Short mmCIF file of C-alpha atoms in Angstrom, two decimals:
data_model
loop_
_atom_site.label_atom_id
_atom_site.label_comp_id
_atom_site.label_asym_id
_atom_site.label_seq_id
_atom_site.Cartn_x
_atom_site.Cartn_y
_atom_site.Cartn_z
CA MET A 5 21.07 -6.48 -1.66
CA VAL A 6 23.30 -9.46 -1.01
CA PRO A 7 21.93 -12.56 -2.77
CA ASP A 8 21.13 -15.63 -0.71
CA THR A 9 23.77 -17.52 -2.66
CA ALA A 10 26.44 -15.39 -0.98
CA ARG A 11 25.51 -16.46 2.53
CA ARG A 12 23.80 -19.87 2.32
CA PRO A 13 25.45 -22.93 3.88
CA VAL A 14 27.75 -24.92 1.62
CA GLY A 15 25.88 -27.61 -0.27
CA GLU A 16 22.42 -26.08 0.17
CA SER A 17 20.58 -25.85 -3.14
CA VAL A 18 18.66 -22.85 -4.36
CA VAL A 19 15.58 -22.28 -6.46
CA PRO A 20 16.05 -19.49 -9.04
CA CYS A 21 13.36 -16.84 -9.34
CA ALA A 22 14.08 -15.58 -12.84
CA TYR A 23 11.47 -12.85 -12.78
CA SER A 24 13.06 -11.11 -9.79
CA GLY A 25 16.69 -11.98 -10.07
CA ILE A 26 16.61 -13.27 -6.47
CA PHE A 27 17.68 -16.77 -5.47
CA MET A 28 15.70 -18.44 -2.70
CA THR A 29 16.95 -21.44 -0.80
CA VAL A 30 14.89 -24.61 -1.13
CA GLU A 31 14.36 -24.50 2.64
CA THR A 32 12.98 -20.96 2.47
CA TYR A 33 10.72 -21.83 -0.45
CA ARG A 34 9.43 -24.93 1.32
CA THR A 35 8.69 -23.18 4.60
CA GLN A 36 6.72 -20.51 2.75
CA TRP A 37 4.32 -23.22 1.60
CA PHE A 38 3.94 -25.38 4.71
CA SER A 39 6.11 -26.53 7.60
CA SER A 40 3.86 -29.22 9.08
CA ILE A 41 0.67 -31.15 8.41
CA GLY A 42 -1.13 -29.06 11.03
CA GLU A 43 -0.15 -25.82 9.34
CA ALA A 44 -1.17 -27.20 5.95
CA ARG A 45 -4.62 -28.13 7.31
CA ARG A 46 -5.14 -24.64 8.73
CA ASP A 47 -4.05 -23.05 5.45
CA VAL A 48 -6.44 -25.22 3.43
CA LEU A 49 -9.40 -24.44 5.70
CA ALA A 50 -8.57 -20.73 5.69
CA GLY A 51 -8.35 -20.75 1.89
CA LEU A 52 -11.76 -22.41 1.70
CA VAL A 53 -13.31 -19.59 3.74
CA VAL A 54 -11.68 -17.00 1.52
CA ALA A 55 -12.88 -18.71 -1.67
CA LEU A 56 -16.52 -18.56 -0.52
CA ALA A 57 -16.19 -14.90 0.50
CA LEU A 58 -14.55 -13.97 -2.83
CA ILE A 59 -17.55 -14.94 -4.98
CA PRO A 60 -20.03 -12.15 -4.18
CA GLU A 61 -17.28 -9.52 -4.13
CA ALA A 62 -15.92 -10.56 -7.52
CA ILE A 63 -19.44 -10.46 -8.96
CA GLY A 64 -20.02 -7.04 -7.42
CA PHE A 65 -16.78 -5.67 -8.84
CA SER A 66 -17.73 -6.99 -12.27
CA ILE A 67 -21.02 -5.11 -12.06
CA ILE A 68 -19.14 -1.93 -11.08
CA SER A 69 -16.93 -2.28 -14.17
CA GLY A 70 -19.92 -2.98 -16.43
CA VAL A 71 -18.75 -6.46 -17.47
CA ASP A 72 -20.09 -10.01 -17.19
CA PRO A 73 -19.64 -11.62 -13.72
CA ARG A 74 -17.30 -14.16 -15.29
CA VAL A 75 -14.71 -11.41 -15.88
CA GLY A 76 -14.36 -10.72 -12.16
CA LEU A 77 -14.60 -14.36 -11.09
CA TYR A 78 -12.03 -15.63 -13.60
CA ALA A 79 -9.72 -12.75 -12.61
CA SER A 80 -9.96 -13.75 -8.94
CA VAL A 81 -9.12 -17.36 -9.78
CA ALA A 82 -6.11 -16.49 -11.96
CA ILE A 83 -4.69 -13.78 -9.69
CA ALA A 84 -5.01 -15.87 -6.52
CA ILE A 85 -3.33 -18.91 -8.07
CA VAL A 86 -0.52 -17.03 -9.81
CA ILE A 87 0.27 -14.72 -6.88
CA SER A 88 0.62 -17.72 -4.57
CA PHE A 89 3.73 -18.63 -6.57
CA LEU A 90 5.06 -15.21 -7.59
CA GLY A 91 4.05 -12.95 -4.70
CA GLY A 92 6.34 -11.67 -1.99
CA ARG A 93 3.88 -11.85 0.94
CA PRO A 94 2.75 -15.38 1.93
CA ALA A 95 -0.90 -15.64 3.09
CA MET A 96 -1.92 -12.36 1.43
CA ILE A 97 -4.97 -12.66 -0.83
CA SER A 98 -5.08 -10.93 -4.21
CA ALA A 99 -8.04 -10.94 -6.59
CA ALA A 100 -10.34 -8.61 -8.51
CA THR A 101 -10.88 -5.45 -6.44
CA ALA A 102 -13.12 -2.40 -6.34
CA ALA A 103 -10.10 -0.07 -6.42
CA VAL A 104 -9.23 -1.27 -9.93
CA ALA A 105 -12.85 -1.82 -11.02
CA VAL A 106 -13.86 1.81 -10.61
CA VAL A 107 -10.90 2.95 -12.72
CA VAL A 108 -11.84 0.91 -15.81
CA THR A 109 -15.58 1.65 -15.91
CA PRO A 110 -15.22 4.45 -18.54
CA LEU A 111 -12.88 2.29 -20.64
CA VAL A 112 -15.36 -0.60 -20.80
CA ARG A 113 -18.27 1.75 -21.48
CA ASP A 114 -16.55 3.61 -24.32
CA HIS A 115 -14.41 0.91 -25.96
CA GLY A 116 -15.53 -2.55 -24.85
CA VAL A 117 -14.22 -5.42 -22.79
CA ASP A 118 -11.32 -6.32 -25.12
CA TYR A 119 -9.73 -2.96 -24.41
CA LEU A 120 -10.04 -3.82 -20.72
CA PHE A 121 -8.06 -7.02 -21.27
CA ALA A 122 -5.37 -5.14 -23.23
CA ALA A 123 -5.15 -2.45 -20.55
CA THR A 124 -4.80 -5.15 -17.88
CA ILE A 125 -1.89 -6.77 -19.73
CA LEU A 126 -0.14 -3.40 -19.99
CA MET A 127 -0.92 -2.80 -16.30
CA GLY A 128 0.95 -6.01 -15.46
CA VAL A 129 3.94 -5.01 -17.58
CA ILE A 130 4.11 -1.62 -15.83
CA GLN A 131 4.01 -3.30 -12.42
CA ILE A 132 6.86 -5.63 -13.36
CA VAL A 133 8.91 -2.63 -14.51
CA ALA A 134 8.07 -0.89 -11.22
CA GLY A 135 9.48 -3.87 -9.35
CA VAL A 136 12.66 -3.83 -11.44
CA LEU A 137 13.08 -0.11 -10.70
CA ARG A 138 12.50 -0.70 -6.95
CA LEU A 139 9.51 1.65 -6.74
CA ASP A 140 8.42 -0.39 -3.71
CA LEU A 141 10.85 1.78 -1.75
CA VAL A 142 8.34 4.63 -2.06
CA MET A 143 6.50 2.92 0.80
CA GLN A 144 9.20 4.24 3.13
CA PHE A 145 7.54 7.66 2.82
CA VAL A 146 4.15 6.41 4.04
CA SER A 147 3.89 7.19 7.75
CA ARG A 148 2.28 5.01 10.41
CA SER A 149 -0.53 7.56 10.73
CA VAL A 150 -1.37 7.17 7.03
CA ILE A 151 -1.39 3.37 7.32
CA THR A 152 -3.67 3.56 10.36
CA GLY A 153 -6.00 5.91 8.49
CA PHE A 154 -5.96 3.60 5.48
CA VAL A 155 -6.88 0.61 7.65
CA ASN A 156 -9.68 2.44 9.46
CA ALA A 157 -11.12 3.84 6.24
CA LEU A 158 -11.07 0.42 4.64
CA ALA A 159 -12.87 -1.07 7.65
CA ILE A 160 -15.56 1.60 7.31
CA LEU A 161 -15.90 0.98 3.56
CA ILE A 162 -16.17 -2.78 4.09
CA PHE A 163 -19.00 -2.22 6.59
CA MET A 164 -20.74 0.31 4.34
CA ALA A 165 -20.55 -2.14 1.42
CA GLN A 166 -22.72 -4.56 3.44
CA LEU A 167 -25.53 -2.04 4.00
CA PRO A 168 -27.26 -2.67 0.63
CA GLN A 169 -27.66 -6.31 1.71
CA LEU A 170 -29.36 -5.13 4.91
CA THR A 171 -31.87 -2.71 3.39
CA GLY A 172 -35.25 -3.68 1.98
CA VAL A 173 -34.94 -7.25 3.27
CA THR A 174 -37.06 -9.44 5.54
CA TRP A 175 -36.36 -10.05 9.21
CA HIS A 176 -34.93 -13.44 8.26
CA SER A 177 -31.81 -11.72 6.87
CA TYR A 178 -31.18 -9.87 10.13
CA ALA A 179 -31.68 -13.09 12.08
CA LEU A 180 -29.18 -14.96 9.90
CA VAL A 181 -26.61 -12.16 10.21
CA ALA A 182 -26.98 -12.20 14.00
CA ALA A 183 -26.71 -16.00 14.08
CA GLY A 184 -23.63 -15.86 11.84
CA LEU A 185 -21.88 -13.33 14.09
CA ALA A 186 -22.73 -15.44 17.15
CA ILE A 187 -21.12 -18.50 15.55
CA ILE A 188 -18.07 -16.53 14.40
CA TYR A 189 -17.34 -15.08 17.84
CA LEU A 190 -18.53 -17.88 20.15
CA LEU A 191 -17.29 -21.03 18.38
CA PRO A 192 -13.58 -20.23 18.98
CA ARG A 193 -14.31 -20.45 22.72
CA VAL A 194 -15.30 -24.08 22.20
CA THR A 195 -12.87 -25.19 19.47
CA ARG A 196 -10.45 -23.72 16.96
CA ALA A 197 -10.11 -26.89 14.92
CA VAL A 198 -12.22 -25.37 12.12
CA PRO A 199 -12.38 -21.66 11.22
CA SER A 200 -15.58 -20.22 12.68
CA PRO A 201 -16.40 -18.17 9.52
CA LEU A 202 -16.46 -21.40 7.49
CA VAL A 203 -18.78 -23.04 10.04
CA ALA A 204 -21.04 -19.98 9.97
CA ILE A 205 -21.33 -20.07 6.17
CA LEU A 206 -22.07 -23.80 6.04
CA VAL A 207 -24.58 -23.78 8.94
CA LEU A 208 -26.49 -20.75 7.65
CA ALA A 209 -26.53 -22.16 4.12
CA ALA A 210 -27.97 -25.44 5.43
CA ILE A 211 -30.65 -23.61 7.45
CA SER A 212 -31.59 -21.28 4.60
CA ILE A 213 -31.83 -24.08 2.00
CA ALA A 214 -33.67 -26.49 4.31
CA MET A 215 -36.23 -23.93 5.45
CA GLY A 216 -36.52 -22.09 2.14
CA LEU A 217 -35.97 -18.73 3.80
CA PRO A 218 -36.79 -15.61 1.72
CA VAL A 219 -33.30 -14.15 1.71
CA ARG A 220 -30.96 -12.99 -1.01
CA THR A 221 -28.45 -15.53 -2.29
CA VAL A 222 -25.13 -15.42 -4.13
CA GLY A 223 -26.98 -16.38 -7.31
CA ASP A 224 -29.01 -13.19 -7.05
CA MET A 225 -25.80 -11.17 -7.49
CA GLY A 226 -25.32 -12.39 -11.05
CA ARG A 227 -25.06 -15.44 -13.26
CA LEU A 228 -22.21 -17.75 -12.25
CA PRO A 229 -19.94 -19.05 -15.03
CA GLU A 230 -20.03 -22.65 -16.20
CA GLY A 231 -16.87 -24.54 -17.10
CA LEU A 232 -13.22 -23.54 -17.03
CA PRO A 233 -11.69 -20.33 -18.41
CA SER A 234 -9.63 -20.56 -21.60
CA LEU A 235 -6.54 -18.72 -22.79
CA SER A 236 -7.03 -16.01 -25.41
CA LEU A 237 -5.58 -12.68 -26.50
CA PRO A 238 -7.63 -9.45 -26.68
CA HIS A 239 -9.37 -9.09 -30.04
CA ILE A 240 -8.02 -5.66 -30.87
CA THR A 241 -5.46 -4.26 -33.28
CA LEU A 242 -2.29 -3.09 -31.52
CA THR A 243 -1.64 0.41 -32.83
CA LEU A 244 -0.44 3.72 -31.43
CA GLU A 245 -4.08 4.80 -31.19
CA THR A 246 -4.88 1.72 -29.10
CA LEU A 247 -1.90 2.46 -26.87
CA ARG A 248 -3.05 6.07 -26.49
CA ILE A 249 -6.43 4.85 -25.29
CA ILE A 250 -5.31 2.19 -22.81
CA LEU A 251 -2.08 3.71 -21.43
CA PRO A 252 -3.70 6.24 -19.05
CA TYR A 253 -5.95 3.52 -17.63
CA SER A 254 -3.06 1.06 -17.34
CA LEU A 255 -0.88 3.56 -15.48
CA THR A 256 -3.68 4.37 -13.03
CA MET A 257 -4.56 0.71 -12.51
CA ALA A 258 -0.92 -0.19 -11.93
CA ALA A 259 -0.39 2.64 -9.44
CA VAL A 260 -3.59 1.96 -7.49
CA GLY A 261 -2.95 -1.79 -7.51
CA LEU A 262 0.61 -1.48 -6.23
CA LEU A 263 -0.33 1.07 -3.60
CA GLU A 264 -3.10 -1.09 -2.17
CA SER A 265 -0.99 -4.25 -2.43
CA LEU A 266 2.03 -2.76 -0.65
CA LEU A 267 -0.11 -1.24 2.10
CA THR A 268 -1.92 -4.55 2.58
CA ALA A 269 1.41 -6.40 2.66
CA GLN A 270 2.58 -4.06 5.44
CA ILE A 271 -0.61 -4.72 7.40
CA VAL A 272 -0.26 -8.51 7.03
CA ASP A 273 3.40 -8.15 8.07
CA ASP A 274 2.21 -6.51 11.29
CA MET A 275 -0.56 -9.06 11.88
CA THR A 276 1.78 -12.05 11.45
CA ASP A 277 4.88 -10.41 12.96
CA SER A 278 6.88 -11.32 9.85
CA ASP A 279 8.49 -9.60 6.89
CA SER A 280 7.83 -9.76 3.15
CA ASP A 281 9.63 -9.02 -0.11
CA LYS A 282 7.91 -5.88 -1.43
CA ARG A 283 9.91 -5.83 -4.67
CA ARG A 284 8.91 -9.39 -5.43
CA GLU A 285 5.30 -8.51 -4.61
CA CYS A 286 5.33 -5.71 -7.21
CA MET A 287 6.57 -8.07 -9.90
CA GLY A 288 4.26 -10.87 -8.78
CA GLN A 289 1.25 -8.56 -9.01
CA GLY A 290 2.29 -7.75 -12.56
CA GLY A 291 2.55 -11.40 -13.56
CA ALA A 292 -0.79 -12.22 -11.92
CA ASN A 293 -2.60 -9.41 -13.76
CA ILE A 294 -1.18 -10.51 -17.12
CA ALA A 295 -2.41 -14.04 -16.41
CA ALA A 296 -5.84 -12.72 -15.43
CA ALA A 297 -6.22 -10.83 -18.72
CA LEU A 298 -5.18 -13.88 -20.75
CA VAL A 299 -8.06 -15.93 -19.27
CA GLY A 300 -10.64 -13.20 -19.78
CA GLY A 301 -10.34 -11.48 -16.41
CA MET A 302 -10.06 -7.91 -15.19
CA GLY A 303 -7.18 -6.43 -13.21
CA GLY A 304 -6.83 -6.78 -9.46
CA CYS A 305 -4.54 -6.42 -6.49
CA ALA A 306 -4.24 -7.42 -2.84
CA MET A 307 -7.45 -7.38 -0.79
CA ILE A 308 -7.10 -6.34 2.82
CA GLY A 309 -10.53 -7.71 3.77
CA GLN A 310 -9.89 -11.17 2.34
CA SER A 311 -6.33 -11.14 3.67
CA VAL A 312 -7.66 -10.44 7.17
CA ILE A 313 -10.15 -13.31 6.77
CA ASN A 314 -7.30 -15.59 5.72
CA VAL A 315 -4.98 -14.63 8.57
CA THR A 316 -7.66 -14.69 11.28
CA SER A 317 -8.80 -18.10 9.98
CA GLY A 318 -5.27 -19.49 10.47
CA GLY A 319 -3.72 -18.93 7.03
CA ARG A 320 0.01 -18.18 7.18
CA LYS A 321 1.58 -19.75 4.08
CA ARG A 322 1.35 -19.60 0.31
CA LEU A 323 -0.77 -22.75 0.43
CA SER A 324 -3.71 -20.74 1.81
CA THR A 325 -3.62 -18.35 -1.15
CA LEU A 326 -3.31 -21.20 -3.65
CA THR A 327 -6.19 -23.04 -1.96
CA ALA A 328 -8.42 -19.98 -2.24
CA GLY A 329 -7.84 -19.78 -5.98
CA VAL A 330 -8.16 -23.51 -6.66
CA VAL A 331 -11.28 -23.94 -4.50
CA LEU A 332 -12.88 -20.92 -6.16
CA LEU A 333 -12.20 -22.51 -9.55
CA VAL A 334 -13.71 -25.84 -8.43
CA LEU A 335 -16.75 -24.10 -6.97
CA LEU A 336 -17.39 -22.19 -10.19
CA ALA A 337 -16.74 -25.12 -12.52
CA GLY A 338 -18.47 -27.93 -10.64
CA LEU A 339 -20.58 -26.60 -7.79
CA GLY A 340 -22.09 -23.48 -9.30
CA PRO A 341 -25.74 -24.33 -8.51
CA PHE A 342 -24.95 -25.00 -4.82
CA VAL A 343 -22.75 -21.91 -4.49
CA GLY A 344 -25.55 -19.81 -5.97
CA ARG A 345 -27.83 -20.86 -3.08
CA ILE A 346 -25.49 -19.66 -0.30
CA PRO A 347 -27.39 -16.91 1.57
CA MET A 348 -25.87 -13.45 1.36
CA PRO A 349 -26.50 -12.82 5.12
CA ALA A 350 -23.88 -15.51 5.88
CA LEU A 351 -21.25 -13.65 3.85
CA VAL A 352 -22.42 -10.31 5.27
CA ALA A 353 -21.75 -11.67 8.77
CA VAL A 354 -18.23 -12.67 7.72
CA MET A 355 -17.53 -9.25 6.22
CA ILE A 356 -18.85 -7.46 9.32
CA MET A 357 -16.42 -9.57 11.33
CA VAL A 358 -13.67 -8.48 8.95
CA SER A 359 -14.68 -4.83 9.34
CA ILE A 360 -14.59 -5.06 13.13
CA GLY A 361 -11.26 -6.89 13.11
CA THR A 362 -9.68 -4.54 10.58
CA PHE A 363 -10.49 -1.29 12.38
CA SER A 364 -7.68 -0.07 14.65
CA TRP A 365 -9.67 0.51 17.83
CA ASN A 366 -6.58 1.74 19.68
CA SER A 367 -6.46 4.69 17.31
CA ILE A 368 -9.49 6.26 19.04
CA PRO A 369 -7.90 6.75 22.50
CA ASN A 370 -4.61 7.49 20.74
CA LEU A 371 -6.17 10.64 19.28
CA ARG A 372 -5.48 12.32 22.62
CA ARG A 373 -2.17 10.61 23.37
CA HIS A 374 -0.48 11.00 19.98
CA PRO A 375 0.85 14.32 18.63
CA PRO A 376 -1.94 16.44 17.10
CA THR A 377 -0.29 16.36 13.67
CA SER A 378 -0.31 12.55 13.62
CA SER A 379 -3.98 12.46 14.60
CA VAL A 380 -4.87 15.01 11.92
CA VAL A 381 -3.07 12.94 9.24
CA MET A 382 -4.95 9.81 10.30
CA LEU A 383 -8.35 11.55 10.34
CA VAL A 384 -7.78 13.27 6.98
CA THR A 385 -6.79 9.96 5.39
CA VAL A 386 -9.98 8.34 6.72
CA ALA A 387 -12.17 11.26 5.64
CA VAL A 388 -10.81 11.45 2.08
CA VAL A 389 -11.02 7.68 1.51
CA VAL A 390 -14.58 7.45 2.83
CA ALA A 391 -15.70 10.56 0.94
CA THR A 392 -14.18 9.58 -2.41
CA ARG A 393 -14.30 5.77 -2.05
CA ASP A 394 -10.79 5.95 -3.51
CA LEU A 395 -7.99 4.51 -1.39
CA ALA A 396 -5.30 6.08 -3.57
CA GLN A 397 -6.63 9.62 -3.08
CA GLY A 398 -6.85 9.15 0.68
CA VAL A 399 -3.31 7.81 0.96
CA ALA A 400 -2.00 10.58 -1.32
CA ALA A 401 -3.70 13.20 0.88
CA GLY A 402 -2.24 11.61 4.02
CA VAL A 403 1.28 11.41 2.59
CA LEU A 404 1.12 15.02 1.38
CA LEU A 405 -0.09 16.24 4.76
CA SER A 406 2.59 14.19 6.54
CA GLY A 407 5.24 15.82 4.34
CA ILE A 408 3.93 19.30 5.10
CA PHE A 409 3.86 18.65 8.84
CA PHE A 410 7.34 17.11 8.73
CA ALA A 411 8.75 20.06 6.84
CA GLY A 412 7.17 22.42 9.36
CA LYS A 413 8.60 20.42 12.26
CA VAL A 414 12.12 20.41 10.80
CA ARG A 415 11.83 24.10 9.97
CA ARG A 416 11.25 24.86 13.65
CA LEU A 417 14.36 22.89 14.62
CA PHE A 418 16.46 25.81 13.45
CA ALA A 419 18.18 28.76 15.12
CA VAL A 420 20.67 31.54 14.35
CA GLU A 421 22.62 33.11 17.23
CA ARG A 422 24.33 36.52 16.75
CA ILE A 423 27.47 37.17 18.87
CA VAL A 424 29.22 40.57 18.78
CA ASP A 425 32.85 40.87 19.96
CA THR A 426 34.98 44.05 19.46
CA GLY A 427 33.99 44.89 15.93
CA MET A 428 33.57 41.29 14.84
CA VAL A 429 30.24 39.53 14.43
CA ARG A 430 29.80 35.78 14.63
CA TYR A 431 26.61 34.05 13.49
CA ARG A 432 26.21 30.49 14.78
CA VAL A 433 23.67 28.54 12.69
CA THR A 434 22.04 25.41 14.16
CA GLY A 435 19.63 23.06 12.41
CA GLN A 436 18.50 22.12 8.92
CA ILE A 437 18.66 24.60 6.05
CA PHE A 438 16.31 23.68 3.19
CA PHE A 439 13.41 25.18 1.25
CA ALA A 440 11.12 25.43 4.30
CA SER A 441 13.65 27.20 6.54
CA VAL A 442 15.45 29.52 4.11
CA ASP A 443 13.14 32.46 4.83
CA ARG A 444 13.94 32.43 8.56
CA PHE A 445 17.61 31.78 7.74
CA THR A 446 17.81 34.84 5.49
CA ARG A 447 15.93 37.17 7.85
CA ALA A 448 18.20 36.23 10.79
CA PHE A 449 21.15 38.22 9.33
CA GLN A 450 21.39 41.95 9.90
CA SER A 451 23.27 44.66 8.03
CA GLU A 452 26.86 44.61 9.35
CA ALA A 453 28.41 47.57 7.54
CA GLY A 454 32.19 47.41 7.58
CA ARG A 455 32.44 44.61 10.11
CA ALA A 456 34.16 41.26 9.85
CA VAL A 457 31.47 38.58 9.79
CA THR A 458 31.96 34.88 10.49
CA ILE A 459 29.14 32.46 9.73
CA ASP A 460 29.62 29.22 11.66
CA VAL A 461 27.61 26.35 10.10
CA SER A 462 29.32 23.50 11.97
CA ALA A 463 26.01 22.65 13.68
CA ALA A 464 23.93 23.07 10.50
CA HIS A 465 23.31 21.09 7.33
CA PHE A 466 22.47 22.32 3.84
CA TRP A 467 19.98 19.99 2.15
CA ASP A 468 19.10 21.54 -1.21
CA ILE A 469 19.80 24.33 -3.67
CA SER A 470 17.28 26.54 -1.86
CA GLY A 471 19.57 26.49 1.18
CA VAL A 472 22.65 27.15 -0.95
CA GLY A 473 20.82 30.00 -2.70
CA ALA A 474 19.92 31.55 0.67
CA LEU A 475 23.57 31.45 1.76
CA ASP A 476 24.55 33.01 -1.56
CA LYS A 477 22.07 35.81 -0.98
CA ILE A 478 23.34 36.48 2.55
CA VAL A 479 27.02 36.54 1.53
CA ALA A 480 26.32 38.83 -1.42
CA ARG A 481 24.28 41.24 0.73
CA LEU A 482 26.95 41.46 3.45
CA ARG A 483 29.71 42.09 0.92
CA ARG A 484 27.66 44.89 -0.66
CA ASP A 485 27.73 46.47 2.83
CA ARG A 486 31.57 46.32 2.69
CA SER A 487 31.76 43.51 5.24
CA THR A 488 34.33 40.75 5.04
CA VAL A 489 32.60 37.37 5.22
CA GLU A 490 33.96 33.99 6.21
CA VAL A 491 31.87 30.81 6.32
CA ILE A 492 33.30 28.01 8.46
CA GLY A 493 32.37 24.57 9.64
CA TYR A 494 30.84 22.96 6.55
CA ASN A 495 30.30 19.22 6.85
CA ARG A 496 31.33 17.25 3.80
CA ALA A 497 27.85 16.90 2.22
CA SER A 498 27.10 20.61 2.66
CA ALA A 499 30.52 21.59 1.27
CA ASP A 500 29.96 19.47 -1.83
CA LEU A 501 26.56 21.07 -2.38
CA VAL A 502 27.89 24.61 -1.94
CA ASP A 503 30.88 23.99 -4.25
CA ARG A 504 28.55 22.72 -6.96
CA PHE A 505 25.81 25.36 -6.82
CA ALA A 506 26.98 28.51 -5.02
CA LEU A 507 27.47 31.61 -7.17
CA HIS A 508 29.18 34.03 -4.77
CA ASP A 509 31.07 31.67 -2.52
CA ARG A 510 32.96 28.40 -2.52
CA THR A 511 34.17 26.34 0.40
CA GLY A 512 37.66 26.03 -1.07
CA VAL A 513 38.08 22.87 0.98
CA GLU A 514 38.70 19.52 -0.64
CA LEU A 515 36.99 17.54 2.10
CA GLY A 516 34.54 20.24 3.10
CA LEU A 517 35.50 20.01 6.77
CA ALA A 518 37.57 23.13 7.43
CA PRO A 519 36.88 26.85 7.06
CA HIS A 520 37.53 28.52 3.71
#
């Protein structure tokens, strides 16, 4: 990567980013926060909507982990604020998430909350190391079908997560949800000056409080914290035994957090038609999780649902993410009693809107238009995520299936032609020779007793030692039949591979371009 300092205009100053080793120009840094007053206003309003929607989710994730609601809420505050400065994807929202919460439930149950804080710090360190080692490049192996399946599965899970708020309730809850959806979808036809989800939350809260409607509120989800979080270290002794306990959890949390964050970053890239720094995002997630643990919070990562809320509400810059964290802190510290009275149906309406907006509706007619293998990968990803409620398992299944289908496709792009001419036999090999095609490659050669055999690989490429081993086997078998064998046409990469690993044959060519 060429640093910005190597191509910036003369005299333009830079802002160093010590944690990533990347230098950003002041102009780039400024435009990632806000470019105009109008953009700043939209970012602030979008961040306000996100802050309100974060509260019940953070409380819910705390309950999943078996910890006090403050642990999830303080984590959301710290992660959102820190990632706004350190993250690589402007306008993406990161906070406490279910993906991380479900991982740490056994740790909290068996060892206590201080071990959770220690594991979260180690999780952050691992993520920073992952950024240094450029593990973000692994995302290049995630196909579009897997991303589509991930998005659709997440939309389904977001909708399913709202169902408990719609069961065993009075008709007032259904009425408020319907009214909220009407405001969300109809208000933009009148004005876009204020995000419609924010208007829906405020209007429904006013109606519910004024009329004393019998509906569930945010306060019913759990006790809201009072006051500001404080810095502290986990109250545990750092020993090898402690490391043995927390390391498996930290590795899993780090992997799940990075996977969800990088996938979400790609989705926000597509929504905003812009690019992001995935390496910086890895390291930023690590720094944010360390900060969360130091203020008594759990681990987290990017949230696709909240990110969609932010983007659809007009958020485009880092200011929207910072606003979400700061407003959430103000709400918890100073407006807790009012926040606790916000009706859950208002937030359910917002999340249903997110679910509808997140789902890739084009993927349904594309099931018939796209190749069957792509459709199968997408459907399997959706099925595994929904069945396990684990995004990492679904993505892993999709990536594995994509790899299998790709290997099968490349294996079929392979042919061996046998040409006989006056006692000489010429085999012309075309395609890719690797572990998935070596069986067909080997079986394509017949016994040529006493004949001169030429194997032309000028239209082929050897990818791995399985391919080299197959060529070795063929040459050895033909020579046992008293045939003379000549292999011609190696490209340079194939020649290098054969010279390094072949047992019975060598190219004998310095550049690997001529016959041997």
